[in-house]
Amino acid sequence: MTTRVRTAVLISGRGSNMSALIESARREDFPAEIALVLSDRARAAGIKSAQAAGVAAFALDYRTFSARTEFETTVTVALVAAGVELICLAGFMRILSPGFVERWRGRILNIHPSLLPDLRGLHTHERALAERRAEHGCTVHFVTAELDAGPIVAQARVPILPGDDAGLLAARVLVEEHRIYPQALDAVARAVSAARL
Ligand code: GRF
């Protein structure tokens, strides 16, 4: 197999999607390897989980930078130093500037807990319930300068059941997130790898 695509995961918190990606990338035939985990928050629990799984992980604490461009420049320096070709945002709570998105054009994926283009933005589970929708889900998409609007790579649906609250619904969606994000990374990494030839 050709060299695996070095991939970074950017997180802000728990990192369960990050762990699903790390776990999948253990497979010998998986086309990506998780080379680095970066967090914008020093206290993100995902940093420790990544390190426990043997993946290089550290925080670039957003609050210690004077401007977004400074933060993003430092992120790019770290990614380039690690030989990263693909970035997976996984619960990463910062909006990236158009300049950063352009620098990594076609190389950034995100997972969003809704059936995009429906319910862009935050609090998607609460909003799906408030709107009495019959179903909900999650989407992996390429990141573009417009928030939650880039080309869709994978999507999964779940039903909204009687008695659901936001927590129950989030948990049902999360199971699907952990399933489709590795699948999407697999597909995109294969394409990146093929484009190298
Ligand atoms: C996930 O629901 C993801 O879709 C959203 O934030 C949550 C992050 O969870 N963007 P985790 O940190 O991956 O556990």
XYZ file of C-alpha atoms and ligand atoms in Angstrom:
211
model
C 0.000 0.000 0.000
C 1.170 3.579 -0.668
C 2.052 5.825 2.257
C -0.929 6.488 4.422
C -2.351 9.990 4.432
C -1.148 11.830 7.516
C -4.208 13.258 9.181
C -4.683 15.670 12.076
C -7.762 15.771 14.269
C -8.722 19.139 15.755
C -10.801 18.999 18.920
C -12.116 21.235 21.686
C -13.514 18.758 24.194
C -14.409 15.139 24.843
C -13.015 13.753 21.599
C -15.221 10.697 21.103
C -15.217 11.162 17.320
C -11.446 11.585 17.487
C -11.223 8.250 19.337
C -13.389 6.585 16.679
C -11.015 7.874 13.992
C -7.918 6.729 15.918
C -9.482 3.306 16.443
C -10.346 2.864 12.759
C -6.906 4.025 11.681
C -5.391 1.075 13.569
C -6.604 -1.163 10.759
C -3.718 -2.076 8.547
C -5.635 -1.347 5.349
C -6.956 2.041 6.527
C -5.658 4.717 4.100
C -5.104 7.434 6.748
C -3.038 7.577 9.898
C -3.812 9.940 12.744
C -0.509 11.753 13.015
C -1.534 14.517 15.394
C -4.345 15.721 17.628
C -4.571 19.441 18.356
C -6.923 21.122 20.778
C -7.729 24.819 21.104
C -8.477 24.248 24.792
C -5.862 23.117 27.290
C -8.410 21.158 29.302
C -9.942 19.124 26.474
C -10.385 15.558 27.727
C -9.601 14.271 24.239
C -5.919 15.225 24.584
C -5.402 12.580 27.268
C -7.408 9.953 25.373
C -5.283 10.544 22.270
C -2.041 10.320 24.219
C -3.257 7.139 25.931
C -3.856 5.721 22.449
C -0.274 6.578 21.497
C -1.057 9.589 19.307
C 0.847 12.873 19.595
C -1.579 15.394 21.070
C -1.281 18.854 22.540
C -3.180 22.072 23.050
C -2.634 25.404 21.412
C -4.710 27.362 23.892
C -6.738 29.843 21.885
C -6.852 32.334 24.754
C -3.091 32.771 24.742
C -3.097 34.162 21.194
C -3.765 37.830 20.531
C -5.666 37.230 17.283
C -7.302 34.448 15.296
C -4.735 34.762 12.507
C -1.906 34.189 15.001
C -3.640 31.099 16.360
C -4.279 29.744 12.878
C -0.737 30.441 11.695
C 0.589 28.465 14.664
C -1.836 25.617 13.899
C -0.652 25.534 10.287
C 3.014 25.513 11.374
C 2.287 22.534 13.661
C 0.366 20.710 10.923
C 3.057 21.263 8.314
C 5.783 20.194 10.770
C 3.856 16.946 11.305
C 3.545 16.385 7.547
C -0.242 16.597 7.708
C -2.229 16.375 4.458
C -5.763 16.090 5.819
C -7.557 17.691 8.766
C -10.608 16.295 10.566
C -12.518 18.723 12.757
C -14.169 16.713 15.512
C -16.091 18.816 17.985
C -13.742 21.712 17.208
C -15.578 24.809 18.404
C -13.732 27.565 16.494
C -14.807 29.051 13.210
C -11.838 28.953 10.857
C -11.032 32.045 8.802
C -11.384 32.048 4.996
C -7.581 32.316 4.790
C -7.047 29.098 6.757
C -9.774 27.277 4.823
C -8.187 28.380 1.547
C -4.724 27.234 2.679
C -6.179 23.763 3.295
C -8.762 23.790 0.517
C -10.325 20.380 -0.065
C -8.342 18.993 2.866
C -10.598 19.779 5.850
C -13.510 17.586 6.943
C -16.022 18.320 9.694
C -18.733 16.322 11.402
C -21.944 18.156 12.143
C -24.826 16.765 14.213
C -27.672 17.397 11.783
C -28.858 16.419 8.340
C -27.228 19.315 6.516
C -28.262 21.596 4.905
C -30.879 21.504 7.672
C -30.013 22.871 11.098
C -26.679 24.526 10.551
C -25.040 25.975 13.663
C -25.381 25.031 17.323
C -27.953 23.203 19.506
C -29.130 21.012 16.678
C -30.719 18.319 18.879
C -32.812 20.840 20.811
C -33.869 22.496 17.566
C -34.797 19.207 15.884
C -37.033 18.391 18.881
C -38.534 21.889 19.067
C -39.447 21.682 15.383
C -41.087 18.268 15.961
C -39.105 16.660 13.201
C -39.534 12.957 12.500
C -35.844 12.370 11.923
C -32.448 13.775 12.608
C -28.876 12.703 11.972
C -25.337 13.719 11.204
C -23.233 14.806 8.269
C -19.568 14.706 7.325
C -18.719 17.500 4.934
C -15.786 19.386 3.472
C -15.176 22.689 5.207
C -15.570 25.836 3.144
C -15.577 29.479 4.197
C -19.352 29.329 4.714
C -20.249 27.662 8.028
C -21.626 24.085 7.778
C -22.162 24.481 4.036
C -19.392 22.581 2.233
C -19.876 19.528 -0.024
C -21.335 16.527 1.795
C -19.275 13.329 2.020
C -21.506 11.133 4.199
C -24.764 11.332 6.087
C -26.700 9.098 8.471
C -30.305 9.357 9.646
C -31.865 8.421 12.973
C -35.522 8.506 13.979
C -36.787 10.926 16.610
C -38.753 8.789 19.059
C -41.569 9.620 21.477
C -40.087 10.611 24.837
C -36.787 11.772 23.340
C -34.932 14.585 25.008
C -31.811 16.287 23.679
C -29.525 13.892 25.552
C -31.185 10.733 24.254
C -31.265 12.085 20.739
C -27.626 13.236 20.882
C -26.564 9.766 22.025
C -28.448 8.110 19.150
C -26.851 10.496 16.652
C -23.392 10.028 18.186
C -23.432 6.293 17.466
C -23.898 7.178 13.803
C -21.204 9.881 13.944
C -18.701 7.286 15.136
C -19.706 5.047 12.230
C -19.725 7.523 9.338
C -16.740 9.705 10.218
C -14.210 6.864 9.812
C -15.989 5.788 6.610
C -15.785 9.327 5.228
C -12.131 9.667 6.174
C -11.447 6.326 4.526
C -13.017 7.531 1.253
C -11.383 10.971 1.254
C -7.949 9.639 2.225
C -8.139 7.134 -0.640
C -8.884 10.013 -3.022
C -6.016 12.110 -1.625
C -3.713 9.143 -1.929
C -4.810 8.479 -5.526
C -4.280 12.164 -6.424
C -0.632 11.840 -5.379
C 0.071 9.222 -8.065
C -20.305 15.876 18.123
O -21.684 15.719 18.290
C -20.017 16.589 16.830
O -20.912 16.281 15.818
C -20.188 18.024 17.226
O -19.666 18.112 18.530
C -19.734 16.837 19.154
C -18.351 16.482 19.551
O -18.287 15.301 20.309
N -19.566 18.878 16.259
P -16.899 14.594 20.537
O -15.931 15.642 21.113
O -16.406 14.048 19.244
O -17.176 13.526 21.553
